[in-house]
XYZ file of N, CA and C in Angstrom:
387
model
N 78.502 142.619 85.211
C 79.479 142.447 84.133
C 78.728 142.310 82.815
N 79.042 143.135 81.859
C 78.341 143.068 80.591
C 79.294 142.735 79.439
N 80.236 141.845 79.707
C 81.107 141.318 78.664
C 81.534 139.914 79.060
N 82.149 139.215 78.109
C 82.705 137.893 78.395
C 84.074 137.807 77.741
N 84.917 136.921 78.256
C 86.262 136.750 77.711
C 86.255 135.681 76.624
N 86.932 135.980 75.512
C 86.997 135.079 74.365
C 88.417 135.125 73.811
N 88.904 133.995 73.280
C 90.210 134.010 72.621
C 90.071 134.685 71.261
N 91.112 135.402 70.857
C 91.086 136.168 69.610
C 90.786 135.278 68.411
N 91.260 134.051 68.399
C 91.048 133.179 67.237
C 89.583 132.814 67.027
N 88.735 133.019 68.044
C 87.305 132.724 67.921
C 86.525 133.868 67.269
N 87.137 135.039 67.124
C 86.457 136.208 66.561
C 86.416 136.134 65.035
N 85.440 136.809 64.439
C 85.282 136.882 62.991
C 84.757 138.262 62.613
N 84.790 138.570 61.329
C 84.224 139.826 60.820
C 82.731 139.834 61.130
N 82.236 140.962 61.629
C 80.822 141.075 61.982
C 80.553 140.854 63.458
N 81.512 140.286 64.191
C 81.376 140.092 65.633
C 81.823 141.368 66.346
N 81.699 141.382 67.660
C 82.017 142.577 68.447
C 83.157 142.308 69.412
N 83.902 143.373 69.745
C 85.047 143.294 70.650
C 85.143 144.615 71.415
N 85.731 144.553 72.603
C 85.988 145.771 73.377
C 87.416 146.230 73.060
N 87.557 147.463 72.567
C 88.870 148.059 72.337
C 88.903 149.350 73.137
N 89.836 149.458 74.065
C 89.932 150.616 74.961
C 88.615 150.865 75.685
N 87.967 149.793 76.150
C 86.678 149.841 76.860
C 85.550 150.439 76.028
N 85.657 150.357 74.713
C 84.610 150.820 73.809
C 84.150 149.632 72.975
N 82.836 149.346 72.951
C 82.356 148.247 72.117
C 82.510 148.597 70.631
N 83.084 147.663 69.861
C 83.358 147.905 68.445
C 82.954 146.686 67.611
N 82.540 146.936 66.369
C 82.195 145.868 65.436
C 83.403 145.598 64.550
N 83.807 144.330 64.429
C 84.980 143.956 63.632
C 84.628 144.040 62.147
N 85.435 144.799 61.386
C 85.215 144.932 59.954
C 86.340 144.296 59.139
N 87.477 143.992 59.787
C 88.594 143.360 59.097
C 89.342 142.460 60.073
N 89.709 141.248 59.617
C 90.389 140.263 60.457
C 91.454 139.602 59.594
N 92.731 139.856 59.892
C 93.814 139.231 59.128
C 94.769 138.526 60.076
N 95.222 137.346 59.654
C 96.111 136.521 60.473
C 97.479 136.452 59.810
N 98.534 136.597 60.622
C 99.889 136.426 60.101
C 100.380 135.041 60.499
N 101.297 134.522 59.720
C 101.854 133.199 60.012
C 102.761 133.289 61.233
N 102.871 132.177 61.983
C 103.763 132.209 63.147
C 105.212 132.401 62.703
N 105.936 133.161 63.493
C 107.340 133.405 63.195
C 108.217 132.307 63.769
N 109.521 132.481 63.650
C 110.482 131.498 64.129
C 110.400 131.329 65.642
N 110.122 132.419 66.372
C 110.114 132.361 67.829
C 108.786 132.779 68.446
N 107.728 132.787 67.686
C 106.477 133.265 68.263
C 105.275 132.610 67.623
N 104.137 132.992 68.124
C 102.899 132.437 67.590
C 102.274 133.397 66.584
N 101.256 132.915 65.884
C 100.570 133.731 64.895
C 99.903 134.932 65.570
N 99.796 136.007 64.820
C 99.164 137.219 65.328
C 97.930 137.526 64.476
N 96.979 138.233 65.086
C 95.768 138.650 64.394
C 95.703 140.179 64.437
N 95.431 140.772 63.272
C 95.223 142.217 63.200
C 93.730 142.444 63.008
N 93.139 143.195 63.937
C 91.712 143.488 63.898
C 91.494 144.966 63.617
N 90.590 145.253 62.711
C 90.146 146.616 62.467
C 88.663 146.626 62.813
N 88.265 147.567 63.664
C 86.885 147.614 64.138
C 86.387 149.051 64.171
N 85.058 149.194 64.142
C 84.408 150.506 64.181
C 83.600 150.603 65.465
N 83.762 151.694 66.217
C 83.055 151.897 67.477
C 81.543 151.925 67.282
N 80.819 151.237 68.156
C 79.357 151.155 68.071
C 78.720 152.524 68.300
N 79.262 153.305 69.229
C 78.656 154.591 69.572
C 79.285 155.785 68.877
N 80.602 155.727 68.584
C 81.275 156.897 68.019
C 81.690 156.738 66.558
N 81.502 155.556 65.974
C 81.867 155.257 64.576
C 83.342 155.534 64.265
N 84.204 155.485 65.295
C 85.640 155.686 65.097
C 86.298 154.355 64.741
N 87.219 154.392 63.785
C 87.931 153.196 63.353
C 89.095 152.932 64.311
N 89.235 151.692 64.756
C 90.306 151.315 65.682
C 90.990 150.068 65.147
N 92.281 149.948 65.408
C 93.054 148.800 64.949
C 93.908 148.272 66.090
N 93.934 146.948 66.251
C 94.752 146.312 67.290
C 95.377 145.030 66.741
N 96.464 144.605 67.373
C 97.128 143.353 67.003
C 97.306 142.532 68.281
N 96.873 141.263 68.222
C 96.975 140.357 69.366
C 97.489 138.996 68.905
N 98.153 138.228 69.812
C 98.428 136.824 69.520
C 97.100 136.063 69.446
N 97.039 134.980 68.666
C 95.768 134.265 68.478
C 95.203 133.666 69.764
N 96.053 133.372 70.734
C 95.575 132.779 71.987
C 95.260 133.814 73.066
N 95.430 135.081 72.753
C 95.169 136.160 73.704
C 93.675 136.239 74.009
N 93.321 136.484 75.272
C 91.915 136.644 75.660
C 91.532 138.110 75.570
N 90.372 138.392 74.972
C 89.847 139.750 74.861
C 88.420 139.771 75.380
N 87.929 140.983 75.666
C 86.557 141.147 76.142
C 85.620 141.329 74.946
N 84.493 140.628 74.989
C 83.451 140.763 73.974
C 82.215 141.294 74.683
N 81.656 142.436 74.224
C 80.503 143.007 74.914
C 79.249 142.154 74.721
N 78.400 142.145 75.737
C 77.107 141.496 75.636
C 76.107 142.578 75.226
N 75.509 142.395 74.060
C 74.600 143.395 73.497
C 73.161 142.949 73.740
N 72.411 143.786 74.454
C 70.996 143.512 74.682
C 70.206 144.228 73.599
N 69.472 143.455 72.812
C 68.668 144.028 71.729
C 67.227 144.141 72.214
N 66.713 145.376 72.186
C 65.384 145.656 72.734
C 64.587 146.522 71.755
N 63.312 146.741 72.093
C 62.443 147.619 71.311
C 61.896 148.716 72.211
N 61.629 149.862 71.609
C 61.056 150.985 72.348
C 60.099 151.741 71.440
N 59.129 152.388 72.052
C 58.182 153.217 71.310
C 58.649 154.664 71.353
N 58.572 155.335 70.209
C 58.934 156.749 70.130
C 57.798 157.561 70.750
N 58.117 158.315 71.806
C 57.105 159.149 72.461
C 57.078 160.554 71.888
N 58.258 161.173 71.754
C 58.308 162.535 71.209
C 59.674 162.801 70.592
N 59.700 163.801 69.717
C 60.920 164.195 69.009
C 61.172 165.686 69.181
N 62.438 166.054 69.344
C 62.845 167.455 69.242
C 63.917 167.501 68.161
N 64.547 168.644 67.968
C 65.570 168.740 66.931
C 66.776 167.846 67.205
N 67.108 167.653 68.475
C 68.333 166.934 68.804
C 68.132 165.699 69.670
N 66.900 165.441 70.133
C 66.669 164.314 71.042
C 65.372 163.593 70.693
N 65.332 162.325 71.109
C 64.114 161.536 70.986
C 63.815 160.935 72.357
N 62.545 160.963 72.743
C 62.136 160.345 73.997
C 61.523 158.995 73.649
N 62.023 157.943 74.302
C 61.588 156.573 74.026
C 61.050 155.920 75.285
N 60.182 154.901 75.097
C 59.690 154.097 76.207
C 59.945 152.634 75.862
N 60.691 151.955 76.737
C 60.995 150.540 76.533
C 59.691 149.741 76.473
N 59.602 148.818 75.507
C 58.378 148.047 75.292
C 58.106 147.011 76.377
N 59.138 146.578 77.104
C 58.948 145.570 78.147
C 58.852 146.182 79.538
N 59.767 147.108 79.861
C 59.825 147.651 81.220
C 59.049 148.963 81.366
N 58.650 149.566 80.243
C 57.952 150.857 80.204
C 58.794 152.003 80.767
N 60.101 151.796 80.879
C 61.017 152.851 81.308
C 61.126 153.878 80.176
N 61.109 155.157 80.518
C 61.293 156.195 79.507
C 62.703 156.762 79.623
N 63.273 157.100 78.471
C 64.613 157.663 78.431
C 64.765 158.508 77.171
N 65.788 159.348 77.178
C 66.039 160.275 76.078
C 67.392 159.945 75.455
N 67.451 159.917 74.124
C 68.697 159.681 73.403
C 68.941 160.823 72.419
N 70.197 161.205 72.225
C 70.494 162.229 71.222
C 70.349 161.638 69.818
N 69.944 162.463 68.850
C 69.825 162.017 67.463
C 70.382 163.097 66.542
N 70.723 162.685 65.317
C 71.147 163.661 64.313
C 70.014 163.839 63.296
N 70.227 164.686 62.320
C 69.167 165.055 61.373
C 68.662 163.860 60.557
N 69.584 163.016 60.075
C 69.133 161.883 59.249
C 68.393 160.831 60.081
N 68.757 160.674 61.358
C 68.015 159.753 62.227
C 66.614 160.301 62.518
N 66.520 161.623 62.668
C 65.235 162.247 62.980
C 64.206 161.969 61.882
N 64.657 161.955 60.623
C 63.763 161.705 59.496
C 63.176 160.297 59.519
N 63.875 159.349 60.136
C 63.421 157.955 60.171
C 62.509 157.651 61.357
N 62.404 158.587 62.300
C 61.623 158.353 63.514
C 60.239 158.987 63.411
N 59.217 158.242 63.865
C 57.838 158.729 63.844
C 57.228 158.461 65.220
N 56.667 159.496 65.880
C 56.028 159.271 67.182
C 54.953 158.181 67.094
N 54.961 157.284 68.091
C 54.000 156.182 68.133
C 54.532 154.893 67.550
N 55.572 154.944 66.751
C 56.143 153.735 66.135
C 57.187 153.110 67.051
N 57.423 151.798 66.859
C 58.469 151.105 67.613
C 59.770 151.113 66.837
N 60.873 151.239 67.569
C 62.202 151.185 66.965
C 63.071 150.234 67.782
N 63.978 149.514 67.117
C 64.912 148.670 67.858
C 66.051 149.514 68.425
N 66.520 149.128 69.610
C 67.701 149.799 70.170
C 68.558 148.777 70.891
N 69.824 149.117 71.043
C 70.786 148.265 71.738
C 71.190 148.919 73.037
N 71.386 148.070 74.047
C 71.966 148.534 75.304
C 73.272 147.770 75.493
N 74.372 148.530 75.537
C 75.707 147.945 75.628
C 76.502 148.721 76.664
N 77.015 148.042 77.667
C 77.867 148.670 78.677
C 77.192 149.890 79.307
N 75.897 149.809 79.552
C 75.176 150.892 80.195
C 74.804 152.048 79.284
N 75.119 151.945 78.003
C 74.771 152.989 77.032
C 73.749 152.431 76.051
N 72.964 153.340 75.455
C 71.917 152.932 74.516
C 72.125 153.615 73.172
N 71.651 152.915 72.124
C 71.730 153.456 70.769
C 70.601 152.876 69.938
N 69.912 153.742 69.179
C 68.894 153.272 68.251
C 69.604 152.628 67.075
N 69.104 151.466 66.648
C 69.713 150.742 65.535
C 68.708 150.699 64.392
N 69.049 151.355 63.296
C 68.168 151.366 62.128
C 68.514 150.213 61.222
N 67.505 149.528 60.704
C 67.715 148.413 59.784
C 68.038 148.973 58.403
N 69.116 148.476 57.800
C 69.507 148.975 56.465
C 68.830 148.197 55.371
């Protein structure tokens, strides 16, 4: 299991949530006042970690949601092609290949270490801004 259950009221902007089984980063969090016959609701807007798609959901504040467990690791760049990078994990020495785009390729240099995230069995290189 690579997630944990959390009540919606514990979430904040910058935290992560699972929406439609996709890990997403929360970019907007708004709360509505409780109505005459119900409890307060939270509207969350989040961006997918892997696909950068914007998603929006509304939940009661006491509703339980899944929060992904993000493993932050480092890997050494072994080789680059036009569309892929071959990496070796710095701790386990496992090698793997990830797809990259043109702007990511410019930031990668063979022999250098890069941070990457492993979330729900998927990996992504994370560039520091």
